[in-house]
Amino acid sequence: MPLLKALETRDLYTIGWIATLRLERAAAMAILDEKHEKPLDFIQPHNDTNSYTWGRINDHNVVIASLAAGKYGTTSAEASALHMLSSFPQIRIGFLAGIGAGIARPDHGCDIRLGDIAVSQPHGNSGGVIQYDLIKANPGNQQESRAFLNSPPEVVLHALGNLQAQHILEPLRVLEYLEEMITRYPRLAKQGYVHQGFENDRLFKTTDPSEVQRENRDSTEPEIHYGIIASGNTHFNDAVYRDEILEDIGEECICFEMEAAGLMNNFPCIVIRGICDYADSHKSDRWQRYAAATAAAYAKELLDYIPGQDLQKTQKAIDFLKDISGNVADIRSNTTNMKTVVEGLKLDNKFSKIEKWLSPPDPSTNLNKAQKERQEGTGSWFLESEPFKEWKSGIRQNLWLHGIPGCGKTVLSTTIIDHLNQHDSCHAILNFFFDFTDTNKQSLDQLVRSLIAQLYSKCEGSQKELDLLFSSCKNGREQPTSESLFTTFLRMVNCVEKALIIIDALDECATRKDLLLWMENLTCSGCAGLHLLSTSWKEEDIESGLRRWMHQGSLVSIQQDSVNHDIRAYVHERLRNDHGFHRWHSNSSVLGEIETELMKKANGMFRWAACQLDILQDCLDLQMLQKSLRSLPKTLEETYARILASIDENYRDYTIRLLQFLTYSKRPLTIQEAVDVLVVDPSGDPPFDSKLRMPEPQQIMRICSSLVSLVTRKHNGEKVMELQLAHFSVQQYLQSKQIESAFPGKATEVGWMFQNGLNEITARGSITRICLAYLSHLAEECQVRKIRMEFPLAQFSAQYWMEHARPVETEKDVQESIMNFFLQQRQTYAVWGELFDPDMPLAKEPRNYTGMATPLYYASRAGLQNTVKVLLEKGVNVNANDNRGHHALRAASSGGHMDIVQLLLEKGAEVNSKEYSGCNALEKASSGGHVEIVQLLLQKGADVNSQCGFHGNALQAASLHGHMEIVQLLLEKGADDKACEYHSALQAASLGGYIETVQLLLEKGVDANAQGSEYDCALQAASSTGHIEIVQLLLEKGADVNAQSLGYGHALLAASYGGRMEIVQLLVKKGADVNAQDDYFGTAIQAASSGGHIEIVRLLLKEGADVNTRGGEYGRALQAASFGGHMEIVRLLLEKGADVNSQCRQYGNALQAASHPGYKEIVQLLLDNGADVNAQSSAYGNALRTASLGGHKEVVQLLLEKGADVNNQGGHYGSALQAASNQGHKEIVQLLLEKGGDVNAQGGTYDNALQVASYRAHKKIRLS
């Protein structure tokens, strides 16, 4: 390797090049004509975290700065630039060359392709870059969602013009430079720094899965596009969101990127971006390296046109930075306060993280649908009723509205919600609609998640409770338990004055028993501000469950007469406004006759009336109309039978197929999926032909419009049209055995056709064959994203075929389809594995099919007993493993498929085989509670003490889930609790709250003090989770009340932190040391103070807890309470002698701990009790700097009034003025300046406040 030369001084470098990604840095380094060692006089400052490369391009000496690994975005780029200018003060101009997302508009003359180059160029008011995620405040409180940034220096703009003119006459030199780069560094070609092929450059429409057709190019030479570049902190992989941003910007942008906005106002530079994707869901990494190379090559060519003498005359970039800063008066008078916007963005970002973790169902889709169906003025009878008035006023805490199917309960719920939003908007109004068509809205867990998310977004005071849960779940890396969700929701409700909750359709909940118990516990929790209103059909289990605890007067029947009044208004409105009845508008007597006849038989059924109107609007003359009116069906079942009977003979097969999918599938079909369902012919060759698709998909509604409905929902930010059954009663009818009997006499043959076609066995067999046939058509395809775009039914088929196959696999045609799929269609099998992984059903990204398990494994996992039998008969290896150790016996044991387990063992399955995680069949069966399988495995020689995976061994797996019978069986077979390598069975049972299992383990001699895992011992586990009976039992059996270990330290601390008062009392009574220490939580009084549990604090103090004991995360109890905002605990601790000025660990002193989140009242209380306003500690320095950084103006004002030194230096941020400037808190900056803040005072990371303000100006303030 040739020796690199080193220039004498850093001052010889005049070009600064920012490369934010490693691949961008590699391209920049490869394009250098000459690489240098670091300058001889260069000593990198300690606070400069950049990584530098030095070299020459033509006559220019270039320094390349790259960010720390994993850093990108406007903030990281600006930090890198600022450090570089400080370290290399002679830099004149900067280049930001790298990758970006192209904004292709072929129809508008902007045919951007992957590998092309986008260059920022001033246009109109724009300097070439717009920061799209800022909001500029204009006079009159108007807001403009953009911020124009500075233009590149004149020397660059002159060079740009000359280069553009030259390109008109001669070809680019970019390709020449790329070839030189590859010749010099051949490895770059293998790593992707070459053109990736036109076939891999595809542009798709925003909301349409079809590809945009573009003319082929005859050369790989990239085209150059000059214009406005949009910059911000958002990764785009959603075309709809991308287009919404573009619409907000209102400019013809050519590219999105993530660093330029951090530089343009502070660093005189030009932005050059190689296009690597189109900012949509099809983005991948494939083009990134080539795009980085093209950008670097263009930057090199542009440097050819910048004369060295002109560059020397250009202002130094560091001087440019100082000029921007100007004087403080100018900054104060010309900046726009962005504090509210920035804090709003932070909150939005925080909530988006929590929302992604919580995954709450969105009730607004049901609400919006019902609002469209509601007739103005309906439901007023209930709003004016005494029960509702009493519920709304708080006299009644609960109401249950019940009525017959189809009486309009959901629409009435919507009326109630709209009324409350209009008249009680100051309170928290929450709602949820259980929905038989949406699997995400059918469980108690999903209900509570939705209510929590709504409460979090509406009531700021409740947010801390969910924040704590989020933190306890390792900031979203783990999912909360149902119990923790229930507890958190109750705590959040207690934070609001009044919460009005409306829950619709309890009868459509799949976990009714749990739901009813939760409603009872919620009502009996003592939360006076909570008011619950629910609706459902009057079903026995619901009624009996509610009557047990709900006052008789709160059970409200929806009366027929009241509903009929609303039905009449609905019928009257439809007759006069529905286009289908337009032919009768000139004959009011006919309209009156229709209304009269319908009202005679409506009997309080909205759904019935709506269906009759759908049928009657097809009557073309009076005779036909009157005949239909004379023979109106009496019930919903008869109505649905008539709708089926009236379907055109040509559409019957289509109708049956659609209804099979909609009746028995877990979710609705998108309209594109439904269209493809009708095209598939399982016996055809080929089984699917896209040319046979309906040309107008929405016309699918003509097949059976009254039984299905088309709804619009949002999935991943994009609107999707879905086909679903129109009402819960429709599903119940179609799943019943009454279809044929409800048909009119002459149509019994048609009725039999529908009855047979919608029989569950027939329906699921048909669905299975259609799904497998559709998948078989994909055998020649290999790109998953292309498959999902071009074949909408592919994902559904891959995900659900086994579920439908299970009850029908013995049917001959189904069995043939399955075996053909598993054994004959290897490519199809591989594509299935890429589309859906049964072991990770929630995974969204495809994986490499080479990691797939065997057909025997998947059949065993899915419970396909007959398929397993046939596969074994065909000679497949019963002990075959894939590269993840997947084994059929473990799969069957986990799923509880006893017959398959037996069959596999008979064929020689290895009973003790383990997968890569260490799990074996016995552990899987024990965890799932499958006692018969456990018995069988033990009989066949399963090792009862084998160590395995997460649970440790089978005994712990059974204990953790409370499977008492299995625990007993395992112990009888010699299970040894001490054989567990990581955990304790006793601890697991204690954590789960299974007292009988705990008792059994103790009786069998398990050590009550056995340790291991997060909770370390059983006593800690039970104390933390609040299982007082288990705590008592463990203590009686010799558990050491003061046992110290990792995790929660000791039981008293665990109970104190969790707010378990009764357990704390019990532990103290049994001799728990109230002053025992722990590394994280410190002492029990610290833990209780942190959690805000004042009664526990009082008890601990009474029992001798030392109020000033030091240790743990917060240092002392006073700091913990101050940081948590627990005013009364702070007051109590001070009264008991807490040292108000004690210093310790992260939060320094109590004053600083309270100033950090901005608790003004606590700050005042601490100051009144002698807190030193200028005490120094921790990374923030003192209380004034802490409050200034957080933007807490009132706290800052209070501290200054109490004598805080405005210019005190210390900590990461130097002075309070620097801290406020760093975060863009203009009002605090002004306040500090008025109090004598020194803008030139040196200290902290950014040297002085003036430099911080100019450095941060682009982000927090806007120069007018």
XYZ file of N, CA and C in Angstrom, residues 19-126:
324
model
N -20.819 13.183 4.800
C -21.321 11.865 4.380
C -21.935 11.206 5.603
N -23.242 11.096 5.645
C -23.905 10.652 6.881
C -23.956 9.137 7.040
N -23.876 8.398 5.933
C -23.932 6.942 6.000
C -22.586 6.350 5.592
N -22.316 5.150 6.056
C -21.054 4.493 5.702
C -20.923 4.304 4.197
N -22.026 3.924 3.550
C -21.968 3.698 2.113
C -21.721 5.008 1.361
N -22.205 6.143 1.899
C -21.934 7.446 1.292
C -20.462 7.828 1.484
N -19.941 7.521 2.662
C -18.532 7.827 2.929
C -17.616 7.014 2.026
N -17.972 5.742 1.813
C -17.164 4.892 0.943
C -17.132 5.451 -0.471
N -18.285 5.917 -0.973
C -18.337 6.493 -2.314
C -17.506 7.763 -2.393
N -17.584 8.597 -1.356
C -16.810 9.846 -1.341
C -15.312 9.558 -1.323
N -14.916 8.582 -0.521
C -13.487 8.227 -0.453
C -12.995 7.662 -1.789
N -13.845 6.855 -2.419
C -13.436 6.215 -3.671
C -13.305 7.211 -4.811
N -13.999 8.332 -4.731
C -13.981 9.311 -5.815
C -12.803 10.279 -5.713
N -12.085 10.251 -4.569
C -10.933 11.142 -4.380
C -9.837 10.837 -5.406
N -9.207 11.890 -5.901
C -8.039 11.690 -6.770
C -6.820 11.270 -5.957
N -6.788 11.711 -4.713
C -5.648 11.427 -3.850
C -6.124 11.436 -2.404
N -5.687 10.455 -1.654
C -6.068 10.376 -0.245
C -4.910 10.851 0.622
N -5.214 11.598 1.703
C -4.195 12.151 2.588
C -4.270 11.509 3.979
N -3.149 11.550 4.672
C -3.146 11.309 6.106
C -3.686 12.569 6.791
N -3.937 12.513 8.085
C -4.444 13.698 8.766
C -3.372 14.791 8.770
N -3.785 16.063 8.735
C -2.799 17.169 8.715
C -1.863 17.094 9.914
N -0.647 17.546 9.687
C 0.373 17.424 10.738
C 0.030 18.206 11.992
N -0.701 19.326 11.831
C -1.004 20.154 13.011
C -2.401 19.872 13.575
N -3.047 18.819 13.086
C -4.450 18.590 13.482
C -4.538 17.791 14.781
N -5.165 18.405 15.770
C -5.493 17.717 17.024
C -7.006 17.813 17.185
N -7.681 16.687 17.144
C -9.142 16.703 17.153
C -9.659 17.050 18.551
N -10.501 18.098 18.661
C -11.071 18.470 19.959
C -11.855 17.311 20.576
N -11.887 17.254 21.886
C -12.539 16.131 22.568
C -14.033 16.077 22.299
N -14.634 17.256 22.033
C -16.084 17.246 21.815
C -16.459 17.100 20.344
N -15.455 16.940 19.469
C -15.704 16.711 18.047
C -15.779 15.198 17.833
N -16.976 14.692 17.608
C -17.188 13.240 17.504
C -17.176 12.746 16.060
N -16.844 13.641 15.107
C -16.797 13.230 13.705
C -15.667 12.248 13.436
N -15.844 11.492 12.355
C -14.759 10.675 11.820
C -14.347 11.308 10.492
N -13.057 11.608 10.305
C -12.610 12.378 9.143
C -11.781 11.543 8.170
N -11.928 11.897 6.893
C -11.059 11.402 5.832
C -10.592 12.627 5.039
N -9.293 12.637 4.661
C -8.743 13.798 3.958
C -8.283 13.375 2.563
N -8.356 14.310 1.627
C -7.888 13.986 0.282
C -7.986 15.170 -0.662
N -7.771 14.871 -1.968
C -7.786 15.923 -2.981
C -8.666 15.505 -4.139
N -9.451 16.445 -4.666
C -10.176 16.291 -5.925
C -9.781 17.473 -6.797
N -9.122 17.160 -7.922
C -8.575 18.212 -8.794
C -7.634 19.101 -7.975
N -7.921 20.401 -7.931
C -7.032 21.324 -7.197
C -7.519 21.608 -5.784
N -8.571 20.940 -5.379
C -9.199 21.256 -4.092
C -8.868 20.204 -3.042
N -8.478 20.672 -1.872
C -8.290 19.770 -0.736
C -9.623 19.624 0.002
N -9.999 18.376 0.203
C -11.335 18.057 0.702
C -11.223 17.305 2.027
N -12.059 17.671 2.982
C -12.164 16.898 4.221
C -13.565 16.313 4.278
N -13.628 15.003 4.443
C -14.907 14.289 4.493
C -15.219 13.975 5.949
N -16.367 14.407 6.409
C -16.802 14.145 7.797
C -17.974 13.184 7.765
N -17.923 12.170 8.574
C -19.043 11.234 8.670
C -19.516 11.145 10.104
N -20.805 10.815 10.255
C -21.445 10.766 11.566
C -21.116 9.482 12.274
N -21.396 9.481 13.557
C -21.250 8.256 14.334
C -22.212 7.209 13.811
N -21.852 5.946 13.947
C -22.678 4.855 13.434
C -24.084 4.942 13.994
N -25.080 4.782 13.102
C -26.479 4.787 13.533
C -27.096 6.148 13.621
N -26.332 7.216 13.366
C -26.865 8.569 13.469
C -27.208 9.096 12.082
N -28.355 9.736 11.970
C -28.722 10.420 10.736
C -29.804 11.410 11.080
N -30.250 12.190 10.110
C -31.293 13.184 10.346
C -30.717 14.581 10.434
N -31.608 15.580 10.463
C -31.184 16.979 10.416
C -30.325 17.357 11.608
N -30.674 16.842 12.788
C -29.924 17.209 13.993
C -28.507 16.661 13.949
N -28.357 15.372 13.571
C -27.037 14.768 13.514
C -26.175 15.444 12.462
N -26.749 15.783 11.310
C -25.983 16.424 10.246
C -25.479 17.790 10.677
N -26.335 18.553 11.348
C -25.913 19.897 11.760
C -24.823 19.817 12.826
N -24.905 18.844 13.708
C -23.859 18.675 14.724
C -22.529 18.348 14.058
N -22.583 17.463 13.060
C -21.372 17.094 12.339
C -20.756 18.305 11.646
N -21.607 19.114 11.005
C -21.112 20.301 10.292
C -20.492 21.307 11.251
N -21.148 21.535 12.378
C -20.638 22.514 13.337
C -19.265 22.107 13.867
N -19.111 20.823 14.202
C -17.807 20.345 14.679
C -16.746 20.473 13.584
N -17.133 20.174 12.340
C -16.162 20.239 11.253
C -15.682 21.672 11.027
N -16.592 22.638 11.067
C -16.206 24.026 10.864
C -15.314 24.527 11.998
N -15.558 24.014 13.190
C -14.713 24.397 14.322
C -13.313 23.815 14.182
N -13.241 22.584 13.667
C -11.940 21.909 13.536
C -11.181 22.332 12.283
N -11.910 22.791 11.241
C -11.272 23.202 9.985
C -11.803 24.583 9.600
N -11.262 25.637 10.212
C -11.818 26.982 10.082
C -11.671 27.608 8.699
N -10.846 27.032 7.784
C -10.654 27.615 6.457
C -11.630 27.065 5.410
N -12.525 26.176 5.821
C -13.510 25.638 4.874
C -14.391 26.771 4.354
N -14.568 26.807 3.020
C -15.373 27.842 2.382
C -16.785 27.344 2.043
N -16.858 26.179 1.469
C -18.170 25.645 1.044
C -18.281 24.176 1.432
N -19.515 23.717 1.432
C -19.761 22.335 1.799
C -20.530 21.583 0.726
N -20.324 20.278 0.675
C -21.071 19.390 -0.197
C -21.804 18.382 0.699
N -23.081 18.203 0.469
C -23.835 17.150 1.136
C -24.234 16.176 0.039
N -23.420 15.169 -0.162
C -23.609 14.236 -1.275
C -23.917 12.855 -0.726
N -25.022 12.307 -1.174
C -25.422 10.995 -0.689
C -26.693 10.533 -1.364
N -27.521 9.805 -0.628
C -28.718 9.207 -1.230
C -29.978 9.947 -0.822
N -31.010 9.817 -1.647
C -32.302 10.430 -1.372
C -33.400 9.682 -2.099
N -34.640 10.084 -1.815
C -35.811 9.450 -2.433
C -36.351 10.358 -3.532
N -36.464 9.829 -4.732
C -36.918 10.628 -5.860
C -38.420 10.814 -5.869
N -38.867 11.975 -6.319
C -40.291 12.265 -6.458
C -40.595 12.268 -7.952
N -40.983 11.112 -8.431
C -41.168 10.921 -9.870
C -42.571 11.345 -10.294
N -42.622 12.178 -11.313
C -43.903 12.592 -11.910
C -43.776 12.480 -13.428
N -43.773 11.268 -13.972
C -43.563 11.091 -15.415
C -44.588 11.851 -16.254
N -45.820 11.911 -15.767
C -46.876 12.586 -16.533
C -46.694 14.095 -16.559
N -45.838 14.627 -15.658
C -45.629 16.064 -15.591
C -44.206 16.446 -16.004
N -43.568 15.579 -16.755
C -42.247 15.899 -17.283
C -41.107 15.709 -16.320
N -41.368 15.087 -15.169
C -40.301 14.862 -14.183
C -40.071 13.359 -14.070
N -39.370 12.813 -15.045
C -39.175 11.360 -15.140
C -37.899 10.961 -14.398
N -37.966 11.013 -13.094
C -36.825 10.633 -12.251
C -36.753 9.118 -12.150
N -35.552 8.567 -12.313
C -35.335 7.128 -12.219
C -34.321 6.830 -11.111
N -34.282 5.587 -10.691
C -33.304 5.176 -9.692
C -31.898 5.291 -10.284
N -30.997 5.866 -9.505
C -29.646 6.113 -9.979
C -29.444 7.506 -10.545
N -30.557 8.218 -10.835
C -30.453 9.607 -11.273
C -29.931 10.472 -10.131
N -29.672 11.744 -10.458
C -29.075 12.649 -9.472
C -29.956 13.876 -9.308
N -30.277 14.228 -8.065
C -31.041 15.434 -7.742
C -30.097 16.448 -7.119
N -30.159 17.689 -7.616
C -29.269 18.743 -7.136
C -30.111 19.931 -6.682
N -29.829 20.441 -5.481
C -30.606 21.576 -4.978
C -30.258 22.834 -5.769
N -31.301 23.523 -6.229
C -31.104 24.754 -6.985
C -32.176 25.746 -6.578
N -31.789 27.008 -6.275
C -32.787 27.998 -5.851
C -33.885 28.190 -6.886
N -35.096 28.406 -6.370
C -36.242 28.650 -7.245
C -37.243 29.508 -6.483
N -37.604 30.663 -7.041
C -38.566 31.543 -6.371
C -38.043 31.978 -5.020
N -38.850 31.772 -3.990
C -38.451 32.143 -2.628
C -37.538 31.114 -1.977
N -37.396 29.983 -2.622
C -36.650 28.895 -2.008
C -35.182 28.942 -2.386
